Amino acid sequence: MELIRDASMMSHAAQIGDTFETARQALPGRTEDGLESAEDELVDLPDEVQKAQEAFKQLLQGATGASVDLRIVQYFRYVNDEQVEGWSSELASDAEAVQISQTIAINSAYGAYLDIRQWIAQVEPAP
Amino acid sequence: MSDPVRIQEVLPYQLASGEARTLEVFYTDPTRVPRGRTPVILVHGIWGDMRIWQSGAPEPLPVPENGLHRGPPFRIPRTVQVDAPWEHPTGLWETLEQAGFPTLSWKQNDASGGLPGETDRELAAVIAFALQTYGSHTVYLVAHSRGGVVCRAYLMDPHAAANVRALVTIGTPHWGSRLPAIPGQMEAWIVQALFGLLGLPGHVLAWFATSLITRMINDFTARQLADFDMLAWREPPNPRLQAVMAQSSHQHIHYVAIAGVYPHVRDARIYHYELSSYLPQGWPPQFLWEETTYPAPDQPAMKIPLSLSKIADRLNITAWQAMPEWYAESAIRPEGGDGVVSHRSAWFADEERNPAHGYIKNYKFAWGHSLLTRQPEVQQTILAELMACENL
């Protein structure tokens, strides 16, 4: 298995930094002195997202030859167009940003339920 | 006559089994048309109804949903066949009535079963009613698509054929149709996709998948399509279809075949999804997808790299990808026929066997299958042919 190279995804990836910056202004985050906000904390990745992230890292290593780590710098969760969780840190200006999304969409004749989780991570060399 | 008044009547008829049935016929008020005119009977096609003969405001095309959306695309990629707006809002029914022809039609009870199924019995009841109501000895038959084969089946009986002066077929698949092949194509795709998804050896799944999917498809379309295997396109045509065409040819009947030569896909609405359509974009998160109508010929229909989406894609767009050469925008077919639905619809078996037969006329128009009856030039052609038969 290898990473999918798709033009629509590539053009999308170029905008992750912009998304981060827009969301950062709306989300509670770390305070200026570096202490984490007490209101909303970054929660652990769900198991399936954790597994997907590990798989991605392995494929990325296969593609680039470099061993990397992903450090989450932003997280938000939207349920039915309402933000229910959010947390933001800083994204280094020269960092490469990665978007991780998890969407649960339940659709019915009566209406839909949408649960969207999104993380933005910063690519860093593996320790 | 500017304001035709149609009357409704319930007619009894019998199925081959002897079971009694009824149908609802709609016909021109006999007092509103000149006496002595030969009545015209309009026979609609498969899964159709009388609307194909009627006037009405053009249906608006669906509004394209382009741009950013709050939720991910729930609708899996597909094409939707839509009726393009017709250029002339007058139906053939009204055109004929305005010219003084008493005209009848009915919504077939059996418009989707085997061929001719029991539809020719319905036609027989309507013809008998027309002869009695208008005091005529003969009728004109004008049929769209499968309706033409129904008329041909009716004409196989020489006694019945004596009632008919002319048969005008519009987009009738005289050399079969590709439509019956579509469920088979779908089945092959689904089985193939399941193998790939589950990573299992093909033979393990083959029996299960085939039987399950056959059952699934049967529940939807194949149940109806399989019955008319007679109409399935073959080269040469199915011998049963050839027999129907040959046995329904009579010297006293004026045959007119009108063909649409433009691919049917022109009437389609295409959804464009990309892999990133399923990924939220921006803040607050939104999803991007778009749909279009009337795609440019070189525009790719869609781009879905996901295996699962490919299955859905296959399930829904079916015919287009099954037979691209039959849907190609550039493929205007001079021999007459709109590709998938109606192959060589300007063709009669007898014509090729005996080109000297002078009683067959062919017309070809650059319209798709479902648009033919609403085009003014098609309506005027039919009117001119019937007026010539009527010595008007």
XYZ file of C-alpha atoms in Angstrom:
519
model
C 0.000 0.000 0.000
C 1.201 3.492 -0.692
C -0.038 7.022 -0.196
C -2.681 8.199 -2.619
C -1.509 11.012 -4.835
C -4.602 12.873 -5.893
C -4.686 16.347 -7.396
C -7.793 17.410 -5.476
C -6.195 16.404 -2.177
C -2.900 18.104 -3.035
C -4.564 21.442 -3.721
C -6.569 21.002 -0.543
C -3.408 20.343 1.486
C -2.008 23.727 0.460
C -4.808 25.415 2.408
C -4.344 23.636 5.742
C -2.255 26.501 7.107
C -5.003 29.009 6.312
C -7.586 26.820 8.010
C -5.391 26.578 11.080
C -5.030 30.340 11.344
C -8.738 31.055 10.912
C -9.739 28.419 13.431
C -7.058 29.483 15.919
C -8.747 32.830 16.394
C -12.040 31.147 17.224
C -10.809 28.380 19.474
C -9.712 28.524 23.110
C -6.046 27.705 23.376
C -2.873 27.991 25.299
C -2.320 31.209 27.108
C 0.537 33.538 26.276
C 2.707 32.106 29.028
C 2.439 28.636 27.508
C -0.026 27.192 29.979
C -2.869 25.210 28.492
C -6.359 26.586 28.650
C -8.414 25.135 31.453
C -11.638 25.328 29.470
C -10.915 22.841 26.718
C -8.090 20.421 26.765
C -6.659 18.379 23.985
C -8.065 14.903 24.373
C -6.357 11.711 23.246
C -6.910 10.648 19.678
C -9.634 8.027 19.293
C -8.168 4.549 18.742
C -9.074 4.341 15.092
C -7.632 7.781 14.393
C -4.485 6.848 16.304
C -4.134 3.705 14.166
C -4.731 5.647 10.975
C -2.118 8.184 11.973
C 0.428 5.439 12.616
C -0.342 3.888 9.235
C 0.075 7.288 7.585
C 3.439 7.804 9.263
C 4.677 4.451 8.035
C 3.582 5.181 4.475
C 5.142 8.619 4.680
C 8.391 7.085 5.832
C 8.202 4.652 2.910
C 7.675 7.522 0.502
C 10.304 9.948 1.878
C 12.726 7.697 3.659
C 12.515 9.961 6.715
C 11.043 8.987 10.049
C 8.631 11.660 11.232
C 6.355 12.404 14.127
C 3.064 14.304 14.106
C 2.433 16.785 16.907
C -1.166 17.888 17.236
C -1.400 21.669 17.281
C -5.127 22.135 16.818
C -8.310 20.185 17.389
C -11.965 20.953 16.950
C -15.184 19.031 16.862
C -18.343 20.133 15.131
C -21.686 18.444 15.701
C -24.566 19.576 13.535
C -22.880 22.842 12.704
C -22.103 23.632 16.328
C -18.639 23.676 17.715
C -18.655 21.405 20.773
C -14.924 21.030 21.396
C -11.934 23.059 20.379
C -8.347 23.616 21.298
C -5.507 25.365 19.563
C -1.792 25.768 19.989
C 0.678 27.407 17.602
C 1.788 26.223 14.194
C 5.373 27.155 13.396
C 5.509 29.393 10.331
C 7.906 27.102 8.494
C 6.237 23.877 9.609
C 4.526 21.435 7.344
C 0.886 21.043 8.384
C -1.133 17.849 8.200
C -4.903 17.600 8.360
C -6.600 14.645 10.057
C -10.366 14.382 9.819
C -12.982 12.047 11.136
C -16.522 12.469 9.907
C -19.523 10.525 11.109
C -22.550 11.315 8.985
C -25.916 9.772 9.748
C -28.545 10.652 7.228
C -32.242 9.863 7.321
C -35.549 11.018 5.952
C -36.065 12.969 9.165
C -32.767 14.772 9.093
C -29.042 14.315 9.411
C -26.559 14.086 12.240
C -23.031 15.241 11.430
C -20.104 14.729 13.726
C -16.860 16.142 12.379
C -13.573 15.972 14.277
C -10.514 17.609 12.844
C -6.923 17.796 13.995
C -4.090 19.761 12.491
C -0.675 18.377 13.220
C 2.820 19.678 12.678
C 5.333 17.375 11.024
C 8.463 16.966 13.131
C 11.490 14.688 12.918
C 11.010 11.547 14.980
C 13.044 11.581 18.176
C -59.841 23.867 -32.205
C -58.037 25.861 -29.604
C -59.384 24.269 -26.477
C -59.660 20.523 -26.927
C -61.923 18.810 -24.455
C -61.073 15.252 -23.626
C -63.420 12.733 -22.164
C -62.477 9.931 -19.843
C -63.906 6.419 -20.070
C -63.211 3.126 -18.336
C -62.823 0.234 -20.783
C -62.970 -3.447 -19.909
C -60.571 -5.924 -21.505
C -59.317 -9.431 -20.840
C -55.854 -10.768 -20.168
C -54.696 -13.902 -21.981
C -55.565 -15.864 -18.844
C -59.176 -14.695 -19.087
C -58.867 -12.361 -16.121
C -61.006 -9.245 -16.502
C -59.204 -5.866 -16.295
C -60.036 -2.260 -16.999
C -58.140 0.696 -18.403
C -58.852 4.419 -18.477
C -58.919 5.914 -21.955
C -58.890 9.671 -22.622
C -60.282 10.811 -25.959
C -61.219 13.927 -27.893
C -64.852 14.960 -27.589
C -66.367 13.714 -30.908
C -68.416 16.905 -31.204
C -65.242 19.029 -31.248
C -63.648 17.489 -34.349
C -64.835 17.178 -37.969
C -66.910 14.089 -38.654
C -65.402 11.259 -40.651
C -61.829 11.830 -39.562
C -59.756 8.749 -38.817
C -58.881 8.653 -35.118
C -55.286 8.617 -33.911
C -54.225 6.408 -31.007
C -51.121 7.416 -29.059
C -49.198 4.519 -27.474
C -46.542 5.475 -24.929
C -43.318 3.619 -24.224
C -41.775 1.614 -21.433
C -42.286 2.962 -17.900
C -43.922 5.952 -19.552
C -47.290 7.598 -19.403
C -49.498 9.961 -21.368
C -47.429 13.001 -20.419
C -45.110 12.341 -23.335
C -47.991 13.348 -25.631
C -49.218 16.281 -23.604
C -48.427 19.926 -23.442
C -47.058 21.542 -20.370
C -44.610 24.040 -19.083
C -41.033 22.907 -19.416
C -39.771 21.273 -16.283
C -37.029 23.435 -14.846
C -33.642 21.832 -14.824
C -32.368 21.034 -11.373
C -30.332 23.788 -9.796
C -26.693 22.754 -9.738
C -25.302 22.417 -6.260
C -21.874 23.814 -6.772
C -19.623 25.145 -4.072
C -19.174 24.671 -0.374
C -21.732 22.759 1.688
C -22.145 22.371 5.406
C -22.253 18.591 5.335
C -20.343 15.986 3.377
C -21.973 14.815 0.144
C -24.568 12.326 1.235
C -25.485 11.560 -2.306
C -23.162 9.107 -3.871
C -21.886 10.084 -7.280
C -24.344 9.427 -9.989
C -25.951 10.715 -13.076
C -29.604 11.494 -13.104
C -31.511 11.346 -16.298
C -33.651 14.420 -16.606
C -35.972 15.665 -19.271
C -34.378 18.651 -20.864
C -36.750 21.536 -21.456
C -38.479 21.115 -24.756
C -38.590 23.971 -27.139
C -42.249 23.820 -27.959
C -44.759 23.574 -25.161
C -47.474 21.991 -27.275
C -47.833 18.265 -26.991
C -48.411 16.050 -30.004
C -51.876 15.238 -28.673
C -52.948 18.884 -28.866
C -51.212 19.393 -32.216
C -53.235 16.544 -33.721
C -56.487 17.753 -32.170
C -55.913 21.283 -33.418
C -55.581 19.823 -36.914
C -58.918 18.094 -36.466
C -57.826 14.571 -35.640
C -59.766 12.843 -32.869
C -57.011 11.495 -30.650
C -57.008 8.902 -27.870
C -54.469 7.698 -25.378
C -54.306 5.778 -22.143
C -51.901 4.992 -19.327
C -50.904 1.408 -19.946
C -51.457 -1.072 -17.152
C -48.683 -3.243 -18.510
C -46.040 -0.794 -19.655
C -43.000 -2.548 -18.321
C -43.406 -6.290 -18.606
C -42.426 -8.714 -21.302
C -43.067 -7.899 -24.898
C -45.672 -7.533 -26.040
C -46.923 -8.635 -22.655
C -50.565 -7.843 -22.350
C -50.243 -4.337 -23.727
C -51.452 -5.363 -27.170
C -54.690 -6.475 -25.517
C -55.041 -3.008 -24.029
C -54.374 -1.545 -27.467
C -57.025 -3.813 -29.003
C -59.589 -2.517 -26.488
C -58.721 1.105 -27.232
C -58.871 0.538 -31.010
C -62.305 -1.115 -30.729
C -63.481 1.821 -28.620
C -62.115 4.355 -31.135
C -63.815 2.670 -34.089
C -67.131 2.652 -32.241
C -66.873 6.176 -30.816
C -65.902 7.957 -34.030
C -67.734 5.641 -36.457
C -64.512 5.004 -38.336
C -63.358 1.808 -40.030
C -59.671 2.323 -39.352
C -57.279 4.076 -36.981
C -53.793 5.587 -37.107
C -51.313 4.359 -34.521
C -48.593 6.690 -33.267
C -46.235 5.026 -30.828
C -43.160 5.987 -28.844
C -40.349 3.533 -28.095
C -41.632 0.197 -26.790
C -45.141 1.282 -27.817
C -44.061 0.671 -31.424
C -43.281 -2.951 -30.686
C -46.640 -3.287 -28.929
C -48.334 -2.003 -32.095
C -46.280 -4.391 -34.205
C -47.348 -7.276 -31.978
C -50.976 -6.220 -32.432
C -50.505 -6.109 -36.205
C -49.273 -9.709 -36.344
C -52.923 -10.721 -36.468
C -54.057 -10.020 -40.074
C -57.679 -9.455 -38.958
C -56.548 -6.885 -36.416
C -54.248 -5.282 -38.991
C -57.278 -4.488 -41.131
C -58.204 -1.863 -38.525
C -55.009 0.107 -38.992
C -54.166 2.499 -41.836
C -50.821 3.792 -40.642
C -48.245 3.138 -37.969
C -45.884 5.909 -36.949
C -43.127 4.782 -34.605
C -40.954 7.271 -32.739
C -37.673 5.944 -31.383
C -38.868 2.357 -31.498
C -36.009 -0.138 -31.159
C -36.544 -2.043 -34.381
C -33.152 -3.683 -33.999
C -33.335 -4.172 -30.268
C -32.226 -2.107 -27.310
C -29.162 -2.056 -25.107
C -31.332 -1.409 -22.088
C -31.849 -5.065 -21.132
C -28.081 -5.579 -20.948
C -27.530 -3.019 -18.207
C -28.386 -5.150 -15.138
C -25.984 -7.829 -16.369
C -23.230 -5.256 -16.674
C -23.945 -3.967 -13.193
C -23.747 -7.445 -11.775
C -20.309 -8.068 -13.226
C -19.024 -4.801 -11.820
C -20.351 -5.394 -8.335
C -18.881 -8.872 -8.118
C -15.564 -7.539 -9.321
C -15.613 -4.717 -6.793
C -16.504 -7.077 -3.923
C -13.530 -9.298 -4.742
C -11.243 -6.323 -4.571
C -12.701 -4.925 -1.376
C -12.711 -8.094 0.658
C -9.425 -9.346 -0.747
C -10.864 -12.828 -1.104
C -10.279 -15.233 -3.960
C -12.832 -14.639 -6.651
C -14.249 -18.133 -6.707
C -15.132 -18.004 -2.988
C -17.376 -15.046 -3.495
C -18.499 -15.727 -6.998
C -21.480 -17.904 -6.259
C -22.663 -15.955 -3.219
C -22.197 -12.527 -4.698
C -23.750 -13.419 -7.997
C -26.855 -14.922 -6.484
C -27.268 -12.157 -3.906
C -26.765 -9.379 -6.387
C -28.971 -11.002 -8.950
C -31.671 -11.089 -6.322
C -31.041 -7.455 -5.427
C -31.153 -6.299 -8.997
C -34.188 -8.402 -9.714
C -35.976 -6.481 -7.017
C -35.423 -3.295 -8.909
C -35.084 -3.259 -12.628
C -34.029 -6.607 -13.972
C -37.322 -8.187 -13.045
C -38.883 -5.993 -15.626
C -36.026 -5.939 -18.065
C -35.324 -9.659 -18.149
C -38.792 -10.267 -19.471
C -38.119 -8.414 -22.614
C -35.021 -10.266 -23.541
C -36.602 -10.383 -26.960
C -35.718 -6.718 -27.299
C -32.106 -7.109 -26.177
C -29.752 -5.808 -28.817
C -28.064 -8.456 -30.879
C -26.304 -8.560 -34.191
C -28.350 -9.753 -36.044
C -31.510 -8.979 -34.046
C -33.222 -11.547 -31.901
C -35.105 -13.950 -34.210
C -38.306 -13.377 -32.216
C -38.038 -9.650 -32.769
C -37.371 -10.208 -36.457
C -40.436 -12.445 -36.613
C -42.607 -9.768 -34.996
C -41.373 -7.188 -37.480
C -41.844 -9.471 -40.498
C -45.274 -10.770 -39.523
C -46.576 -7.299 -38.769
C -45.728 -5.891 -42.209
C -48.800 -5.405 -44.351
C -49.042 -3.784 -47.758
C -52.097 -1.735 -46.855
C -50.450 -0.051 -43.869
C -48.395 3.134 -44.247
C -45.338 2.756 -42.018
C -43.364 5.741 -40.825
C -40.293 5.339 -38.626
C -38.996 8.419 -36.814
C -35.609 8.093 -35.195
C -33.716 10.216 -32.745
C -30.070 10.045 -33.676
C -28.641 11.885 -30.706
C -27.200 10.074 -27.684
C -29.520 9.872 -24.741
C -26.919 11.047 -22.259
C -27.478 14.596 -23.449
C -30.361 14.652 -20.999
C -28.224 13.772 -18.022
C -27.178 15.585 -14.890
C -23.715 14.749 -13.669
C -22.324 14.951 -10.161
C -18.661 15.731 -9.751
C -17.092 14.482 -6.584
C -13.453 14.272 -5.824
C -11.630 12.523 -3.050
C -11.327 15.834 -1.199
C -15.115 16.308 -1.389
C -15.315 14.039 1.646
C -12.744 16.031 3.607
C -13.882 19.129 5.530
C -12.391 22.348 4.278
C -11.780 25.671 5.997
C -13.382 27.048 9.107
C -16.118 26.302 10.011
C -15.692 22.963 8.272
C -17.437 22.655 4.948
C -17.373 20.267 2.040
C -16.907 20.986 -1.623
C -18.673 19.220 -4.450
C -20.462 20.221 -7.558
C -22.856 18.999 -10.126
C -23.506 20.062 -13.659
C -25.954 19.473 -16.416
C -25.003 18.888 -20.006
C -21.319 18.195 -19.533
C -18.925 19.219 -22.244
C -17.934 16.196 -24.322
C -14.381 16.145 -23.033
C -15.331 16.721 -19.417
C -14.672 13.714 -17.223
C -17.832 12.511 -15.565
C -16.301 12.150 -12.156
C -13.162 11.281 -10.362
C -13.482 8.969 -7.396
C -10.379 7.065 -6.404
C -12.078 5.209 -3.555
C -13.039 1.606 -4.181
C -16.257 1.916 -2.231
C -17.311 4.947 -4.155
C -16.547 3.139 -7.339
C -19.159 0.549 -6.497
C -21.759 3.204 -5.871
C -20.640 4.963 -8.996
C -21.113 1.793 -11.000
C -24.471 1.121 -9.467
C -25.761 4.503 -10.380
C -24.324 5.620 -13.629
C -24.548 2.132 -15.116
C -25.158 2.541 -18.764
C -22.867 5.423 -19.445
C -19.763 3.623 -18.372
C -21.016 0.290 -19.624
C -21.248 1.464 -23.147
C -19.290 4.692 -23.543
C -19.227 4.343 -27.283
C -23.009 4.390 -27.271
C -23.161 7.471 -25.123
C -20.377 9.457 -26.751
C -21.589 12.949 -27.456
C -20.007 12.872 -30.873
C -21.689 9.663 -31.844
C -24.623 10.842 -33.876
C -25.802 7.748 -35.620
C -26.833 8.272 -39.211
C -28.528 4.901 -39.328
C -31.016 6.101 -36.700
C -30.986 5.150 -33.062
C -30.079 6.936 -29.881
C -27.608 4.475 -28.539
C -28.617 2.641 -25.438
C -32.379 2.778 -25.550
C -33.216 2.353 -29.144
C -30.930 0.838 -31.716
C -31.539 1.624 -35.375
C -34.957 3.057 -34.678
C -35.321 4.210 -38.283
C -35.129 0.658 -39.513
C -37.648 -2.016 -40.349
C -36.788 -5.643 -40.985
C -38.644 -5.662 -44.274
C -36.873 -2.627 -45.552
C -33.570 -4.404 -45.618
C -34.986 -7.642 -46.883
C -36.908 -5.943 -49.631
C -35.718 -2.375 -50.232
C -38.220 -2.119 -53.069
C -41.034 -1.767 -50.553
C -42.179 1.751 -51.040
C -44.494 2.005 -48.109
C -41.898 2.626 -45.428
C -40.681 6.139 -44.688
C -37.844 7.028 -42.396
C -37.126 10.339 -40.714
C -34.184 11.167 -38.502
C -33.932 14.021 -36.043
C -31.045 15.167 -33.901
C -32.826 14.691 -30.601
C -32.513 12.213 -27.792
C -34.979 9.447 -27.185
C -37.283 11.108 -24.695
C -37.315 14.507 -26.376
C -38.561 13.518 -29.801
C -42.297 13.763 -29.255
C -42.071 17.360 -28.016
C -40.187 18.790 -30.956
C -42.264 20.889 -33.357
C -40.537 19.490 -36.436
C -41.321 15.938 -35.303
C -44.944 16.858 -34.608
C -45.295 18.564 -37.991
C -43.783 15.557 -39.748
C -46.285 13.216 -38.108
C -49.129 15.594 -38.889
C -48.072 15.845 -42.544
C -47.899 12.068 -42.887
C -51.352 11.565 -41.350
C -52.886 14.364 -43.409
C -51.483 12.750 -46.547
C -53.053 9.431 -45.500
C -56.286 11.277 -44.896
C -56.069 12.951 -48.340
C -56.211 16.378 -46.733
